[in-house]
Coordinates of C-alpha atoms and ligand atoms in Angstrom, one line a residue:
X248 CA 161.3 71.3 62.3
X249 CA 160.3 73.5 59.2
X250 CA 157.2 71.9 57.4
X251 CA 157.5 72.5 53.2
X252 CA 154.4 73.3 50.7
X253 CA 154.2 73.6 47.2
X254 CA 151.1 76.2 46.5
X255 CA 150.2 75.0 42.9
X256 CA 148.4 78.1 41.0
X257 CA 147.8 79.6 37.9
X258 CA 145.3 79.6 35.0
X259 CA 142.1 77.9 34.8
X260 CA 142.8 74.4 32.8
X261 CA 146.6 75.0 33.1
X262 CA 146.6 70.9 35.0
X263 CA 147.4 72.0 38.4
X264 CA 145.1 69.2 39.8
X265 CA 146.9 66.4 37.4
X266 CA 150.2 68.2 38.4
X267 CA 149.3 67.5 42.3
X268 CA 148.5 64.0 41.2
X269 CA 151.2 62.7 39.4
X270 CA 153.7 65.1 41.8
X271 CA 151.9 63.1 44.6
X272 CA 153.0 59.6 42.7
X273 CA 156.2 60.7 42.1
X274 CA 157.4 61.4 45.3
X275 CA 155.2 58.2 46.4
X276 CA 157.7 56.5 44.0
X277 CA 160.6 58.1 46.0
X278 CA 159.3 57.3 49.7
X279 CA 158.7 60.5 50.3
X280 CA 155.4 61.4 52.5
X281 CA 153.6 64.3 51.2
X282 CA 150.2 65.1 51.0
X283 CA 147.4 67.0 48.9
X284 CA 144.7 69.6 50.0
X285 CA 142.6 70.1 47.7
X286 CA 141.7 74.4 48.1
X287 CA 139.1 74.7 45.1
X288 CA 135.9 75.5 46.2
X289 CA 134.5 74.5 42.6
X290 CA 136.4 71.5 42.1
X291 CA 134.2 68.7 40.6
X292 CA 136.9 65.7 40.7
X293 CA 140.4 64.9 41.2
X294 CA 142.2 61.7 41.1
X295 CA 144.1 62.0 44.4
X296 CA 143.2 61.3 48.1
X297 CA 143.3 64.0 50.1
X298 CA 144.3 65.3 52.8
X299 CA 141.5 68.3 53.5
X300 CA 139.4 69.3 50.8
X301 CA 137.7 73.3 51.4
X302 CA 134.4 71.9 50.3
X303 CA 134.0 70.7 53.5
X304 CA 134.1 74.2 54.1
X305 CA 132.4 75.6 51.4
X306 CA 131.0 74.9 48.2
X307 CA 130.4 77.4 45.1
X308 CA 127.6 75.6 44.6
X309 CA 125.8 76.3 47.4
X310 CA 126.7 80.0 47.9
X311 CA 125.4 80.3 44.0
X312 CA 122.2 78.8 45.3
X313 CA 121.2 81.5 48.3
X314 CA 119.2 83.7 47.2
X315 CA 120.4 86.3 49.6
X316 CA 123.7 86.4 47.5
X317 CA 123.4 85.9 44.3
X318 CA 126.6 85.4 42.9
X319 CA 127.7 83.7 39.5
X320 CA 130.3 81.0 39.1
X321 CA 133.1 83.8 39.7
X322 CA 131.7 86.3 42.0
X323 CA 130.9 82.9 44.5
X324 CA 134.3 81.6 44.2
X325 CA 135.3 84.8 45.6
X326 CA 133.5 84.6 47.8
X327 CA 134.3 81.1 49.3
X328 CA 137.5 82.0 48.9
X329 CA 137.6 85.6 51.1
X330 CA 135.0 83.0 53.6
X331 CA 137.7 80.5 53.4
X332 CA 140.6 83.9 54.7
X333 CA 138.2 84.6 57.3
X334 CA 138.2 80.3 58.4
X335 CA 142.1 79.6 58.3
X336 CA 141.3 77.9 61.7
X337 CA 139.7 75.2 59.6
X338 CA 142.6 74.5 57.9
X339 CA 144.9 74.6 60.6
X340 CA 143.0 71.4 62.3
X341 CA 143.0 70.0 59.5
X342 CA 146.5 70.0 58.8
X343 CA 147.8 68.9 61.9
X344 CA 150.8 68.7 62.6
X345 CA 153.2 65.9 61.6
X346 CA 157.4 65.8 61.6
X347 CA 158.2 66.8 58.0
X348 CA 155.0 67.9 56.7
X349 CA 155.4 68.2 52.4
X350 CA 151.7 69.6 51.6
X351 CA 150.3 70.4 47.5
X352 CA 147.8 72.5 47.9
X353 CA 145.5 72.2 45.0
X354 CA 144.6 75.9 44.1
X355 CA 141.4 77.3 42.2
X356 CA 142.0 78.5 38.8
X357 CA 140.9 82.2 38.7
X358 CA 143.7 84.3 38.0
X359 CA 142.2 87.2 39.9
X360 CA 143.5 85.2 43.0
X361 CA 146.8 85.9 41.9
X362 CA 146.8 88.8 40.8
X363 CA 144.9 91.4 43.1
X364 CA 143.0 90.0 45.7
X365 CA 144.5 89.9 48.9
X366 CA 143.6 86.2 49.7
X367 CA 146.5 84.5 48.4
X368 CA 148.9 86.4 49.8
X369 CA 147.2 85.7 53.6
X370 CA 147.2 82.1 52.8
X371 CA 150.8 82.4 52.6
X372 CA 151.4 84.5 55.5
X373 CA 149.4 82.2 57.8
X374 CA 151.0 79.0 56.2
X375 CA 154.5 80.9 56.9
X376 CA 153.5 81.3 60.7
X377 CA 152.2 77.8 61.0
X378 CA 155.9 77.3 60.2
X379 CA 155.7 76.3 56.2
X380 CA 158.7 77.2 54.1
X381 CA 155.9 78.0 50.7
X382 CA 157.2 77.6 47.2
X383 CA 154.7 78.8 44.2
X384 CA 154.5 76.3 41.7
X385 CA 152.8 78.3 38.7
X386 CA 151.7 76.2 35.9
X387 CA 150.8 77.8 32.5
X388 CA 149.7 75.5 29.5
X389 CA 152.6 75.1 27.2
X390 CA 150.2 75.2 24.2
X391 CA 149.4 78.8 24.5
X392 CA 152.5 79.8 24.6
X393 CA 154.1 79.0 21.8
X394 CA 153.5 82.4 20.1
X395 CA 155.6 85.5 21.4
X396 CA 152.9 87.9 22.2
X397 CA 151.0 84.7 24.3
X398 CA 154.1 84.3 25.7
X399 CA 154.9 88.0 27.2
X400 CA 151.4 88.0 28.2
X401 CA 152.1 84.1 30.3
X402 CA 155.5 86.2 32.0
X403 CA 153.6 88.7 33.0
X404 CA 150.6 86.5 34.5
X405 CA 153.3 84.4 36.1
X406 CA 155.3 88.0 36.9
X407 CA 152.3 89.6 38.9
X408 CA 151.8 86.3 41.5
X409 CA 155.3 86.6 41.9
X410 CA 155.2 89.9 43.0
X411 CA 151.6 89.6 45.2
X412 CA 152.8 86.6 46.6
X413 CA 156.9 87.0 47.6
X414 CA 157.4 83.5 47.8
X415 CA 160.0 81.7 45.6
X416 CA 158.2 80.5 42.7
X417 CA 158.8 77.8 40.0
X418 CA 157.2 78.4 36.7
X419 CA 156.1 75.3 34.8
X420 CA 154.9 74.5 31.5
X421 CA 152.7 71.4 31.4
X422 CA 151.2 69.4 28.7
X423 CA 154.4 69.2 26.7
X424 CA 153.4 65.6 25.6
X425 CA 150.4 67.5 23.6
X426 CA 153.0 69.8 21.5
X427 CA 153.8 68.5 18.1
X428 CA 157.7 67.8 17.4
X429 CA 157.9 70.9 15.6
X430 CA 156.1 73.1 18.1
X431 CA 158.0 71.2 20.7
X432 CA 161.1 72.6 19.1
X433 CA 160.1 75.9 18.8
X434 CA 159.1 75.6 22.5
X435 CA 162.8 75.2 23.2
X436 CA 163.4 79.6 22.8
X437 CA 160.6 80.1 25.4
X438 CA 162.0 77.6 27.9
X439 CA 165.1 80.2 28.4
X440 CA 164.1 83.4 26.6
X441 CA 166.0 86.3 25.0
X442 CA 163.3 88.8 25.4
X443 CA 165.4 91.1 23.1
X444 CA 165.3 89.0 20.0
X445 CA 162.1 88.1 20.8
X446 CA 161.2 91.8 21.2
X447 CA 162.8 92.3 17.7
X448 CA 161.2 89.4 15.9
X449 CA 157.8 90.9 16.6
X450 CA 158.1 94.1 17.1
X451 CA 157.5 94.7 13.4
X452 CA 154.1 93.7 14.0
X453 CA 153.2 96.5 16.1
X454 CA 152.3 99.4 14.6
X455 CA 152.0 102.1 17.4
X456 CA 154.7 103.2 18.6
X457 CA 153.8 103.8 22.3
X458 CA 152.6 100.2 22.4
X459 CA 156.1 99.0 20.9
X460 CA 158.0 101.5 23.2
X461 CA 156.2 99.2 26.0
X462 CA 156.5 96.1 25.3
X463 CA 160.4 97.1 25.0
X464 CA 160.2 97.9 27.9
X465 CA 158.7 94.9 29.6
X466 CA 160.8 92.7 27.6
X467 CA 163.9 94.6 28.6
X468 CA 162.8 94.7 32.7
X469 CA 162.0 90.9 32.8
X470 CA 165.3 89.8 30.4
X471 CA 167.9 91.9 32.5
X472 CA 166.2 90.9 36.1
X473 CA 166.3 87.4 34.4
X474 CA 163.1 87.5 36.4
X475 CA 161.0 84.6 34.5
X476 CA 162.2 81.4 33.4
X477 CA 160.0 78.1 32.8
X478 CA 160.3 74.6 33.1
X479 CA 158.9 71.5 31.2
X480 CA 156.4 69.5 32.9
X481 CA 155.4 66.3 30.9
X482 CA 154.1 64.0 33.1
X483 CA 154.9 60.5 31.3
X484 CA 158.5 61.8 31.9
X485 CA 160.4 60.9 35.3
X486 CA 163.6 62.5 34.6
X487 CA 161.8 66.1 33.6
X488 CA 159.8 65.3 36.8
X489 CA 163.0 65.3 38.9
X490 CA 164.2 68.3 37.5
X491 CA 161.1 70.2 38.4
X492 CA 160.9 68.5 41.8
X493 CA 164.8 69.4 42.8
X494 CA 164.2 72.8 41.9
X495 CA 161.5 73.5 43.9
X496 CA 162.9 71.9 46.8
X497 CA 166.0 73.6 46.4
X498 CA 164.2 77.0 46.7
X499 CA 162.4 75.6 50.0
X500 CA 166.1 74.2 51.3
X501 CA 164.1 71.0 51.2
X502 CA 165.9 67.9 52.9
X503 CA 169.1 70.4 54.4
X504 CA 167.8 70.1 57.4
X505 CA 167.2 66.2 57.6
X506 CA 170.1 64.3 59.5
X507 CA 171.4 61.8 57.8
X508 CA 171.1 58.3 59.4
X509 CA 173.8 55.9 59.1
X510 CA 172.6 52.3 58.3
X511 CA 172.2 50.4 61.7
X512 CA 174.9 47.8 62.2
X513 CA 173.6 44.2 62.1
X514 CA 175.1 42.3 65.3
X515 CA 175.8 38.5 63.6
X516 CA 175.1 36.8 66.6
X517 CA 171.6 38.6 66.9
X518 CA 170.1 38.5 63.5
X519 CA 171.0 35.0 63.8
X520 CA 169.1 34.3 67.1
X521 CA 166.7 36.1 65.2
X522 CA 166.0 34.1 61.9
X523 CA 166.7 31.1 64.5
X524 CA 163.3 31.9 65.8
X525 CA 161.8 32.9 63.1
X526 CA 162.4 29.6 61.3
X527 CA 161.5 27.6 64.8
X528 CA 157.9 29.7 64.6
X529 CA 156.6 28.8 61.2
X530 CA 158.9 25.4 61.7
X531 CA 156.1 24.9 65.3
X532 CA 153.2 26.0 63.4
Ligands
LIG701 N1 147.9 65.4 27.7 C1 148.0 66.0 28.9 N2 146.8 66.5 29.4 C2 146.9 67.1 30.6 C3 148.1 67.3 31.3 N3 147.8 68.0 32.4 C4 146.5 68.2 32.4 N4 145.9 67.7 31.3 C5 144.5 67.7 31.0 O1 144.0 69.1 31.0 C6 142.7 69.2 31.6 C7 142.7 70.1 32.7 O2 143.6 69.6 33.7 P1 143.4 69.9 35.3 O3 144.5 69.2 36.0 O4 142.0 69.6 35.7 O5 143.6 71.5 35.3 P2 143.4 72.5 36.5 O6 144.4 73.5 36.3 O7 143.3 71.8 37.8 O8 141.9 73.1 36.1 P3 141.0 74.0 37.0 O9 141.1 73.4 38.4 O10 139.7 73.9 36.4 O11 141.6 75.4 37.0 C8 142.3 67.7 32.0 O12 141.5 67.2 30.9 C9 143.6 67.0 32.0 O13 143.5 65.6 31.7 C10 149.3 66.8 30.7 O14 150.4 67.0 31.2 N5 149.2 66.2 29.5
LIG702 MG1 141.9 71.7 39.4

């Protein structure tokens, strides 16, 4: 049986712990099993239970602390994180092994991870042999990206851990309840963009021409690959939660693979025998 895991990334702040949380309720709400692991070395609290949690492993704190190292807030969650690459065996007993495994792992926030460093990318390669169907979920806060030039710059963010990655990836704007009505309407263009128009609405801004010739350019690559699109994520709303949720299990052929059980057929005689006793029992007691 395929197990399925939703790798929840992107900026720093962007709410990919409170997405795992309330995912983690919703499909609770659902009967679905799933589970959380929480992979930031630096995370200081989250309000689900987990599953594993990498501080077990390692902590920032600490590896900031030896003196041998010397590493800031950054350089030491690289380094937990490349220690955590060399430890996958960890992780591997802590997952276990259970029919129809649904894992969020909780990622760190340091957009280098994404974009560069080859950590990521192992992660999802030793998930993938450990028999995980991976989908990214990449989460970008919908208030920085209500101007276009925030915007291209979210795409392309969202764009390069598409490309280091090569999983199927869901892009998701969160905090929507925090957008004013008119921002929220504005919002609506960057949902499903027209890079072109967009391109031509600011373009008038830019006053060298190289740079305009560029962002052209990008605009025209990511509109006629329809490469990026978002989705809302506002987490007081269940049906926006469902959309999110189907689409990301559609892209990890969640659920095809599940047979579907038909109801068991109640023998009259026996279920009467059985509330027979039942009643007797508490009738005795
Ligand atoms: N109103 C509102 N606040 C949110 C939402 N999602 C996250 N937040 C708030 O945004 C802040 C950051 O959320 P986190 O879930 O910790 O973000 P994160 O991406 O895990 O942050 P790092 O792990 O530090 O990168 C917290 O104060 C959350 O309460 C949301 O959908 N709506
Ligand atoms: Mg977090």
């Amino acid at each position: 049986m395929p197990r399925f895991a939703q790798l929840v990334i992107g900026p720093a702040g962007s709410g990919k712990s409170t997405y795992c949380s309330t995912m983690l309720q919703h499909l609770g709400s659902m009967n679905r099993s799933a589970q959380v692991v929480n992979l930031d070395p630096a995370a200081e609290h989250f309000d689900y239970p987990v599953m594993a949690d990498i501080r077990e492993l390692i902590q920032v704190d600490d590896v900031m602390e030896d003196p041998s190292l010397r590493f800031g807030p950054n350089g030491g969650l690289v380094f937990c994180m490349e220690y955590f690459a060399n430890n996958f065996d960890w992780l591997g007993e802590s997952l276990g092994h259970v029919e129809d495994d649904y894992i969020l792992f909780d990622c760190p926030g340091q957009i280098e991870l994404y974009t560069h460093l080859p950590v990521m990318k192992q992660l999802v390669e030793q998930l993938q042999q450990w028999e995980f169907r991976v989908c990214g979920v990449f989460l970008v806060d919908s208030q920085f990206m209500v101007e276009t030039f925030k915007f291209i710059s979210g795409v392309m963010a969202a764009l390069s851990a598409m490309v280091v990655l090569e999983i199927p990836q869901i892009n998701i704007m969160t905090k929507m309840d925090l957008l004013s009505p008119k921002a929220k309407k504005e919002i609506e263009k960057y949902l499903d963009p027209d890079m072109y128009s967009m391109m031509e609405d600011t373009s008038d801004n830019i006053r060298s021409k190289k740079f305009k010739k560029l962002t052209k350019a990008i605009c025209g690559l990511i509109d006629d690959y329809s490469m990026v699109r978002f989705m809302p994520f506002d987490r007081t709303d269940e049906e926006g939660m469902n959309m999110v949720l189907q689409s990301i299990d559609f892209s990890i052929q969640y659920g095809e693979d599940l047979e579907f059980k038909e109801p068991k057929e109640v023998d009259e005689e026996s279920a009467d025998l059985n509330y027979d006793e039942i009643f007797q029992g508490k009738g005795d007691s």
